[in-house]
Short mmCIF file of C-alpha atoms in Angstrom, two decimals:
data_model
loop_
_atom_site.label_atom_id
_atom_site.label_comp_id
_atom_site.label_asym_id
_atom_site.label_seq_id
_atom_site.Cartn_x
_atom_site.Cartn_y
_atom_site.Cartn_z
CA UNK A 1 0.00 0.00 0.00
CA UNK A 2 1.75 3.19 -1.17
CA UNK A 3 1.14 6.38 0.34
CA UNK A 4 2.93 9.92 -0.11
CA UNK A 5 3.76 12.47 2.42
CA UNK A 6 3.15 16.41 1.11
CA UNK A 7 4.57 19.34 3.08
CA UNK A 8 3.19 22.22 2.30
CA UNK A 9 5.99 23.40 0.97
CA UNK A 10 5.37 20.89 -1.98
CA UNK A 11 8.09 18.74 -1.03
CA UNK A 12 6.45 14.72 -1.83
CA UNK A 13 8.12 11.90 0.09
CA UNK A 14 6.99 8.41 -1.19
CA UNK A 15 6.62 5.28 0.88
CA UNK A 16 4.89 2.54 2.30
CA UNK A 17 1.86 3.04 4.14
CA UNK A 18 0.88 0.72 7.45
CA UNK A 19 -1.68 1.25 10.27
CA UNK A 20 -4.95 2.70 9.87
CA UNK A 21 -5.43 3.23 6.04
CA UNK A 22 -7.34 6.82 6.39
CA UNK A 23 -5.54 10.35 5.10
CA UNK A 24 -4.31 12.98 7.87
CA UNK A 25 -3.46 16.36 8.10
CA UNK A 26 -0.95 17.72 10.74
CA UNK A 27 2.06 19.88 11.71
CA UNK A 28 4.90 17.79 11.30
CA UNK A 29 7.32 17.66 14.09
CA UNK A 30 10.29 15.14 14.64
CA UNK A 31 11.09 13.31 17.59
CA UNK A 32 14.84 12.22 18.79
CA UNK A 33 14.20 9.49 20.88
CA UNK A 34 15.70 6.23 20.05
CA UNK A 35 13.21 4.35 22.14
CA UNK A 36 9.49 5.22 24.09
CA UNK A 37 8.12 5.65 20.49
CA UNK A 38 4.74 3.74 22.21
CA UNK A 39 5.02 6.89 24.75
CA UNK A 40 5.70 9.10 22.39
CA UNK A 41 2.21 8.05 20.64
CA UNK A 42 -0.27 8.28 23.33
CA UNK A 43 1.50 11.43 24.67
CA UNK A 44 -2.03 14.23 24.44
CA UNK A 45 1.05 16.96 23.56
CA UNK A 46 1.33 15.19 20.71
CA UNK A 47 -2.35 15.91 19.61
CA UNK A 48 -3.23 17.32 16.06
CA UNK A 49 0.50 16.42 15.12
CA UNK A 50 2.08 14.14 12.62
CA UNK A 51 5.12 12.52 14.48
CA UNK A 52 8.82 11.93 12.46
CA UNK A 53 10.68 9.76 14.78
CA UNK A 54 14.35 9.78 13.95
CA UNK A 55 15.54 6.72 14.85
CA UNK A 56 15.62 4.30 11.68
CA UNK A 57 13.91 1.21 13.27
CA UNK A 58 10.77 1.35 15.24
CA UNK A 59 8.70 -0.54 16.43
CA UNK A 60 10.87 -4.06 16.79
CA UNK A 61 9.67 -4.02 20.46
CA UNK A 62 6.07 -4.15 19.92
CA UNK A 63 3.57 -2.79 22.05
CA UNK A 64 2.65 -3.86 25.37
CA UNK A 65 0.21 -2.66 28.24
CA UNK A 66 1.80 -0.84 30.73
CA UNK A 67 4.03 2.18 28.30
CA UNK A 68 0.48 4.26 27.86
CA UNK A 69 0.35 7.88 29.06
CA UNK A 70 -2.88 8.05 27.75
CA UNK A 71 -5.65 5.79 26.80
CA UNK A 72 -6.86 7.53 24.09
CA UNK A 73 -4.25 8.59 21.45
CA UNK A 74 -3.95 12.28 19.96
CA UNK A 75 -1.69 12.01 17.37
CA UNK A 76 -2.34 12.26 13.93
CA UNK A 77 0.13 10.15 12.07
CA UNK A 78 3.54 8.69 12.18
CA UNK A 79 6.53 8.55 9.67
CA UNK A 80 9.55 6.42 10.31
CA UNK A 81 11.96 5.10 7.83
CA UNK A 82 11.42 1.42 8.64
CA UNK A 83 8.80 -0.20 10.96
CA UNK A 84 9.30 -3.44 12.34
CA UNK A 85 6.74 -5.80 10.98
CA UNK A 86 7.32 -8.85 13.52
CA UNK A 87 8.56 -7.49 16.86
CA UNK A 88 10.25 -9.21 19.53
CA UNK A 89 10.13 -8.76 23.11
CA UNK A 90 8.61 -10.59 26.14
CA UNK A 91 6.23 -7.59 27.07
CA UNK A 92 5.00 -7.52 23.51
CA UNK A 93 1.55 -7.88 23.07
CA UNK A 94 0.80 -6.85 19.56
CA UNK A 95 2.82 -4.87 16.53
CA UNK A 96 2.86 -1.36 15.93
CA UNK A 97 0.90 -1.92 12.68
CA UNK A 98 -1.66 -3.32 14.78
CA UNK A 99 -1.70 -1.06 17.40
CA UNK A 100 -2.00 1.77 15.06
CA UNK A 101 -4.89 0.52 12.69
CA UNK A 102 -6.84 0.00 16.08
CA UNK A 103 -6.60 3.37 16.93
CA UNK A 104 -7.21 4.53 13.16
CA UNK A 105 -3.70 6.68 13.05
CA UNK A 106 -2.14 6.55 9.68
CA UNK A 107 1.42 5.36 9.62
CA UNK A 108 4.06 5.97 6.71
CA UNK A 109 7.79 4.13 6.21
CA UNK A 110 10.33 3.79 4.14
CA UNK A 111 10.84 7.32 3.76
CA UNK A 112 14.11 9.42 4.40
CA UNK A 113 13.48 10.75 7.66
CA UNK A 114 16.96 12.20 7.71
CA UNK A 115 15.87 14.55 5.07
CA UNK A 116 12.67 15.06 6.13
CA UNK A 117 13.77 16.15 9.67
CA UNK A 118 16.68 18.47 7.71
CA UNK A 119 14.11 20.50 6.05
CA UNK A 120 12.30 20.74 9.54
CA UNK A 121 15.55 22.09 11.34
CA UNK A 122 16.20 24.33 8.45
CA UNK A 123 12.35 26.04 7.25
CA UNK A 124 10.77 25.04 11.01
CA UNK A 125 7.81 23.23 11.19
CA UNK A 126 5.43 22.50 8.26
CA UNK A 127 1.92 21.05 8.02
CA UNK A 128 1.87 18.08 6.12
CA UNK A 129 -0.72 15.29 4.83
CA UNK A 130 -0.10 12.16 4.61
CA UNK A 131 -2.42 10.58 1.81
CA UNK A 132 -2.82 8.20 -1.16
CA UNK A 133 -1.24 8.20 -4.67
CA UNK A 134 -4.11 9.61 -6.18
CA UNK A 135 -4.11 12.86 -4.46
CA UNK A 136 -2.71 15.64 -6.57
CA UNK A 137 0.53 16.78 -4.75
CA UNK A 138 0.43 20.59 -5.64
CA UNK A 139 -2.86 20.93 -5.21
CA UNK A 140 -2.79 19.52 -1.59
CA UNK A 141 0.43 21.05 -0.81
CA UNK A 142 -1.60 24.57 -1.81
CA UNK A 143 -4.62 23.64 0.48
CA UNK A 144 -1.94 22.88 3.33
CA UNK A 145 -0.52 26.54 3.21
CA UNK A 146 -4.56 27.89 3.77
CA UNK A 147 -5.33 25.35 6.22
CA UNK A 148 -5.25 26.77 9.94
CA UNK A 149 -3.61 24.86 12.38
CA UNK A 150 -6.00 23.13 15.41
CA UNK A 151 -6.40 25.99 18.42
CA UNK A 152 -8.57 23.76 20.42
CA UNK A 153 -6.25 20.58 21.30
CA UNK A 154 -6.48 21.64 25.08
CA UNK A 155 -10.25 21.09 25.27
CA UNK A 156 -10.03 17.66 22.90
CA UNK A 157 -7.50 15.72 25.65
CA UNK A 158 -8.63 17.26 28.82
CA UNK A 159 -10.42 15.02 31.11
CA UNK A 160 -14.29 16.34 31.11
CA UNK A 161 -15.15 16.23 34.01
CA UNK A 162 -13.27 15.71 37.67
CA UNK A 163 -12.25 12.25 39.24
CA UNK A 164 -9.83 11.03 42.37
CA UNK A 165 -7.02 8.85 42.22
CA UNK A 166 -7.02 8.30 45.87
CA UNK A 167 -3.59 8.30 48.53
CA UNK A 168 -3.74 8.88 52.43
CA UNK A 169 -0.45 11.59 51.44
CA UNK A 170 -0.89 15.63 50.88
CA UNK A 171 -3.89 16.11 48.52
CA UNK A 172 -2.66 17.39 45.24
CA UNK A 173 -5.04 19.25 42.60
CA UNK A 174 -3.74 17.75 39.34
CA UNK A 175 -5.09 20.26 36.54
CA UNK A 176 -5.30 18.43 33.02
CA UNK A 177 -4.22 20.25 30.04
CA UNK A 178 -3.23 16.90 28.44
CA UNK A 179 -1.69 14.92 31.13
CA UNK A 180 0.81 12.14 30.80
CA UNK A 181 0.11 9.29 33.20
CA UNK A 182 3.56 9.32 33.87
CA UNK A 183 2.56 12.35 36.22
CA UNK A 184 0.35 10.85 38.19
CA UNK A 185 2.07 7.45 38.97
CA UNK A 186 5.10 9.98 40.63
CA UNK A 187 2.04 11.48 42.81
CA UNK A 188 0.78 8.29 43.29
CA UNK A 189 4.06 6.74 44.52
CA UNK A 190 4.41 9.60 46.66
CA UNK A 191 0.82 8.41 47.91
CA UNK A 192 -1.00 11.95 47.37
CA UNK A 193 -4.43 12.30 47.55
CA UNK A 194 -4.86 13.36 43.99
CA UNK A 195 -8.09 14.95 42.16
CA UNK A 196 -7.64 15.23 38.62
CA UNK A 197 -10.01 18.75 36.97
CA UNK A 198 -10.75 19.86 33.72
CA UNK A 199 -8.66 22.49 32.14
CA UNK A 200 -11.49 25.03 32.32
CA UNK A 201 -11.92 24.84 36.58
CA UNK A 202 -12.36 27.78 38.02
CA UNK A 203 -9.83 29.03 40.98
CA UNK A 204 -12.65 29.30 43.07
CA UNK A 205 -14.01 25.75 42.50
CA UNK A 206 -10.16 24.20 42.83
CA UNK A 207 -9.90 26.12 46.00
CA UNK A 208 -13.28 24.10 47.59
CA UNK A 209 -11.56 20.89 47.08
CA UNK A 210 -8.95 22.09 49.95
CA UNK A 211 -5.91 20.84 48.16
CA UNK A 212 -2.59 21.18 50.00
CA UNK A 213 -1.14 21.46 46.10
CA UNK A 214 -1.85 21.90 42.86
CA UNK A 215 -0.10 20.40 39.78
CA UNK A 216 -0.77 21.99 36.12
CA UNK A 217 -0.39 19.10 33.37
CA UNK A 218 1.44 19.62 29.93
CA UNK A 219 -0.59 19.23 27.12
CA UNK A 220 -0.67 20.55 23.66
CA UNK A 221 -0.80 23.88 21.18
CA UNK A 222 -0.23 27.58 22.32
CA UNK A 223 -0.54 28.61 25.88
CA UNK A 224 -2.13 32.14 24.82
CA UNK A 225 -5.09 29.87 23.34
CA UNK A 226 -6.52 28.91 27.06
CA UNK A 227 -6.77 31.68 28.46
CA UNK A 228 -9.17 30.34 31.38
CA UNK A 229 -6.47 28.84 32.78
CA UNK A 230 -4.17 31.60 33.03
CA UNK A 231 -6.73 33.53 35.32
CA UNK A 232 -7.53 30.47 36.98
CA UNK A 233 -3.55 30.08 38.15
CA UNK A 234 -3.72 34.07 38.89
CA UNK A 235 -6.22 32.77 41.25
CA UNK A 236 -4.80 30.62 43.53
CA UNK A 237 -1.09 31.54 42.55
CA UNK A 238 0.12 32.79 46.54
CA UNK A 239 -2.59 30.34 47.97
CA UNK A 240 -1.69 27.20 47.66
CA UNK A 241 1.96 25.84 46.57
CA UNK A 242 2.01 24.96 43.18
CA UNK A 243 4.37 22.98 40.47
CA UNK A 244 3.69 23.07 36.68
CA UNK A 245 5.10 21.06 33.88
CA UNK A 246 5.64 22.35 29.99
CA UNK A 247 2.62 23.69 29.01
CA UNK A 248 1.64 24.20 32.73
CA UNK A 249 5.30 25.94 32.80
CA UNK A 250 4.11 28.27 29.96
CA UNK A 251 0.81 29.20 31.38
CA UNK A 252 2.54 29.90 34.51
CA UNK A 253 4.52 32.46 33.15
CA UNK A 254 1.72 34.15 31.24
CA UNK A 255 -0.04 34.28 34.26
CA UNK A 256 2.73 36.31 36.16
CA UNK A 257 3.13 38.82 33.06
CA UNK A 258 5.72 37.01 31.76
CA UNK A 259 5.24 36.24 27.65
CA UNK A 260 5.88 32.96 25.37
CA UNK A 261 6.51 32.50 21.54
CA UNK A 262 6.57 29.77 19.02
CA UNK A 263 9.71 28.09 18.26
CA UNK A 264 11.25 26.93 14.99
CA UNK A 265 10.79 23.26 15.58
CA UNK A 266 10.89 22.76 19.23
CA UNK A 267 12.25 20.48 21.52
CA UNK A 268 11.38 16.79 21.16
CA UNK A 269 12.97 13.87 22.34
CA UNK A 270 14.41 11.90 25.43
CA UNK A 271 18.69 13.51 25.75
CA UNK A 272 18.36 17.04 25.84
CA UNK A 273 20.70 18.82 28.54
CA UNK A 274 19.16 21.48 31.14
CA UNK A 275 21.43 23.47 33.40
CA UNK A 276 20.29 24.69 37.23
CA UNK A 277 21.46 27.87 37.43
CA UNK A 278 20.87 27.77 41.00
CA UNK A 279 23.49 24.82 41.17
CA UNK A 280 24.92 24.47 38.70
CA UNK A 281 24.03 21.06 37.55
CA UNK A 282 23.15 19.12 34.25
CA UNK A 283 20.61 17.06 33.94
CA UNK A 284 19.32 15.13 30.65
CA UNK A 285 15.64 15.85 30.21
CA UNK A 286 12.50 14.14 28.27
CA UNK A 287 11.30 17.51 26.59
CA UNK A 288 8.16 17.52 24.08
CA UNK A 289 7.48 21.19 23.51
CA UNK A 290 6.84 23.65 20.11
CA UNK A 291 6.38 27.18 22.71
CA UNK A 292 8.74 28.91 25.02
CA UNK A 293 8.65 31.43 27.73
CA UNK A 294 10.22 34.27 25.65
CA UNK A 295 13.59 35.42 28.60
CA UNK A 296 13.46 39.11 28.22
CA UNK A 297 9.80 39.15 28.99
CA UNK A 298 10.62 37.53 32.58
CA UNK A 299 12.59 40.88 33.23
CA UNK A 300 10.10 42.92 35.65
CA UNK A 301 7.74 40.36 36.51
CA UNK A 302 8.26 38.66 40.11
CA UNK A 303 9.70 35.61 38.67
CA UNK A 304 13.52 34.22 38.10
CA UNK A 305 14.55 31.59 35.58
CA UNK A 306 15.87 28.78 37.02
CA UNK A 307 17.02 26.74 34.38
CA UNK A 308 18.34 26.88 30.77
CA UNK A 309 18.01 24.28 27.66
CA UNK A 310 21.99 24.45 27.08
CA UNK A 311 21.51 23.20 23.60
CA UNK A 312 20.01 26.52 22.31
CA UNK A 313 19.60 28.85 25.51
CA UNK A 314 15.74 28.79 26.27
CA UNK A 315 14.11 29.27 29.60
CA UNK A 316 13.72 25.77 31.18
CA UNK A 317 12.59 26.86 34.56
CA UNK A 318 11.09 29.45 36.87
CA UNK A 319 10.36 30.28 40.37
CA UNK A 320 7.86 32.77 41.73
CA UNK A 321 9.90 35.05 44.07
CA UNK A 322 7.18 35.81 46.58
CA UNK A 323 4.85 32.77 46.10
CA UNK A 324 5.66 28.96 46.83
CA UNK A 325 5.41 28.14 42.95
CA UNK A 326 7.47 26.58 40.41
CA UNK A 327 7.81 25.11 36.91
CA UNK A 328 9.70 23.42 34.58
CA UNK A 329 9.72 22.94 31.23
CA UNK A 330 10.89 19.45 30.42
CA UNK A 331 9.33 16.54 31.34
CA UNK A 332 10.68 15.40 35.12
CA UNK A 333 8.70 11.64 34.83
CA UNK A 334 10.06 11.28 32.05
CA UNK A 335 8.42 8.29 30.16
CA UNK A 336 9.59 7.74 27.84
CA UNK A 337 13.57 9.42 28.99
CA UNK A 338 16.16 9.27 31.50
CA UNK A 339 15.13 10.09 35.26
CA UNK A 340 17.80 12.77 35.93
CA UNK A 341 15.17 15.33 37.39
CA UNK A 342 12.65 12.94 38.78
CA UNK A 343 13.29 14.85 42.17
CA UNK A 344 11.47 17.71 41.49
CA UNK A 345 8.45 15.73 42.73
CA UNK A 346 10.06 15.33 45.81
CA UNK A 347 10.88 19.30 46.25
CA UNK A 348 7.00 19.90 45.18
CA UNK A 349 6.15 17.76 47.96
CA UNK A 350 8.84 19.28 50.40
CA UNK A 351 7.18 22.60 49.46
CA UNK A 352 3.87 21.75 50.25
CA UNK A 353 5.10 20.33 53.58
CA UNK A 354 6.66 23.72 54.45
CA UNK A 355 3.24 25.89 53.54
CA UNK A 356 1.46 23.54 55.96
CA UNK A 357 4.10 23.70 58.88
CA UNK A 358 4.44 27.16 58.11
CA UNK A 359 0.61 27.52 58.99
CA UNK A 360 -0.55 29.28 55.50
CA UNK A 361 -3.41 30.84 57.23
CA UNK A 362 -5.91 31.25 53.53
CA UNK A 363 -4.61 27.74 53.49
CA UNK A 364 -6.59 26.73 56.46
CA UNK A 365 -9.35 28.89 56.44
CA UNK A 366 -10.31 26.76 52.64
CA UNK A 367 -10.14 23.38 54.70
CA UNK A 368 -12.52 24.71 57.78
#
């Protein structure tokens, strides 16, 4: 089954097509990862997004039940340069191929990826189709350059409405923007008391559930497109101690004045190095990310940066200076990635330890 990948750009790759047999439109992005490409795929950042994976041979490992970070996949399509067609491994339960035609997400191989992801580095990302042989390449490659890209990805992989994931620890407000699952096994195995809530709660409403913390989720597309959730962080931002991750991270800093911008073709894969300014220390970071906070517009707000992506320079952390808040920008649970900065769990729950000893007194007056 042949199928053809067109850029909008006109560039045509030709190759073979496997998974779900449909056509898909997307913004084509390229991950680095040599492994966690089942991750990668039910990551909800990934939504309305066709994934280039960089590594040559995927998916010899098959897919088994436990690497989810979502049920429901978001992704639009995925282009490798050779898929594995009989995988081996004892956790396997079924091929990629499979996996993918189950889920109805159009696959592509046999392509040259290395190209492909050259033309990304060098023009920045491009929307892309991936579609049959009979489709007329300039005349879908001209359709791709009106087409507007999704602005509503938030609202497609939130959770609709609220639900516990019960502990006997510190109960933790997890808001979902797109969460990984990876997120809430580190809360879990920290036993919080976690609620998971909508993207759209109110501050007011979070505030009722008397949480000691509150989490904000990645998830996909622009910050400046939810704009609920930026006044619902102004909300309870000095309230209750509070830890975001990438997109959370980016709303964050909107929220405190701060501003964030599209990059050329982001940061995706499982290696990339992140200094601590405060100590000085490297640590290799799972990052999945296509906005940053823009680091002249933290100048005058009340926050710091706290860590920088040494490969190009972008903000990678922040810290509210008067408020017990702070974000990061990679991925600390990694999954798929190394755990270098799984700790940061730890310091949100040392934080929220310290608000409580420390007698927060709106704190207490929400849980009377």
């Amino acid at each position: 089954m042949k199928k053809q990948l067109i850029l909008e750009d006109g560039t045509v790759f030709i190759g073979k097509g496997f998974g779900s047999e449909t056509s898909t439109i997307g913004e084509v992005v390229f991950n680095t990862g040599m492994t966690g490409y089942q991750e990668i795929l039910s990551d909800p950042s990934y939504c309305g997004q066709i994934v280039t994976l960089t590594y040559p041979l995927i998916g010899n490992y098959g897919i088994n039940r436990d690497d989810f970070e979502s049920i429901s996949p978001a992704v639009r399509g995925l282009i490798v340069k050779e898929n594995a067609d009989f995988p081996s491994n004892w956790r396997s339960e079924m091929p990629l191929n499979d996996y993918l035609g189950m889920k109805n997400i159009p696959g592509i191989a046999g392509i040259d990826t290395r190209k492909l992801t050259k033309i990304i580095r060098k023009y920045g990302t491009l929307k892309g189709a991936i579609c049959g042989l009979d489709v007329n390449a300039e005349e879908m490659a001209a359709s791709l350059k009106r087409e507007t890209l999704q602005k509503d990805q938030v609202r497609e992989v939130s959770t609709r409405t609220a639900y516990p994931s019960p502990g006997r620890g510190h109960r933790v407000v997890l808001v979902d923007f797109g969460l990984k699952h990876g997120i809430l096994r580190e809360l879990n195995d920290r036993n919080c008391d976690v609620i998971v809530v909508p993207y759209n709660t109110a501050a007011d409403e979070i505030l009722s559930l008397s949480p000691d913390g509150i989490m904000l989720s990645n998830g996909p597309g622009d910050p400046k497109d939810v704009p609920e959730a930026i006044e619902m962080i102004k909300g309870v931002l000095g309230k209750v101690p509070l830890f975001g991750i990438c997109l959370g991270h980016q709303l964050f800093a909107l929220a405190c004045g701060a501003d964030t911008e599209k990059m050329k073709f982001g940061h995706r894969g499982s290696n990339h190095p992140v200094k601590d300014l405060r100590t000085g220390k490297v640590a290799l970071t799972s990052q999945n990310h296509g906005y940053t906070v823009t680091e002249d517009s933290v100048t005058g707000t009340e926050l710091e940066v706290t860590h920088l992506a040494l490969n190009d320079g972008t903000v990678e952390g922040l810290a509210h200076k008067n408020a017990a808040a702070f974000t990061v920008q990679y991925h600390p649970e990694a999954s798929p990635g190394p755990e270098d900065a799984n700790g940061l769990f730890n310091q949100f729950i040392e934080l929220v330890k310290a608000e409580k000893k420390g007698g927060c007194q709106l704190c207490q007056s929400v849980k009377m």
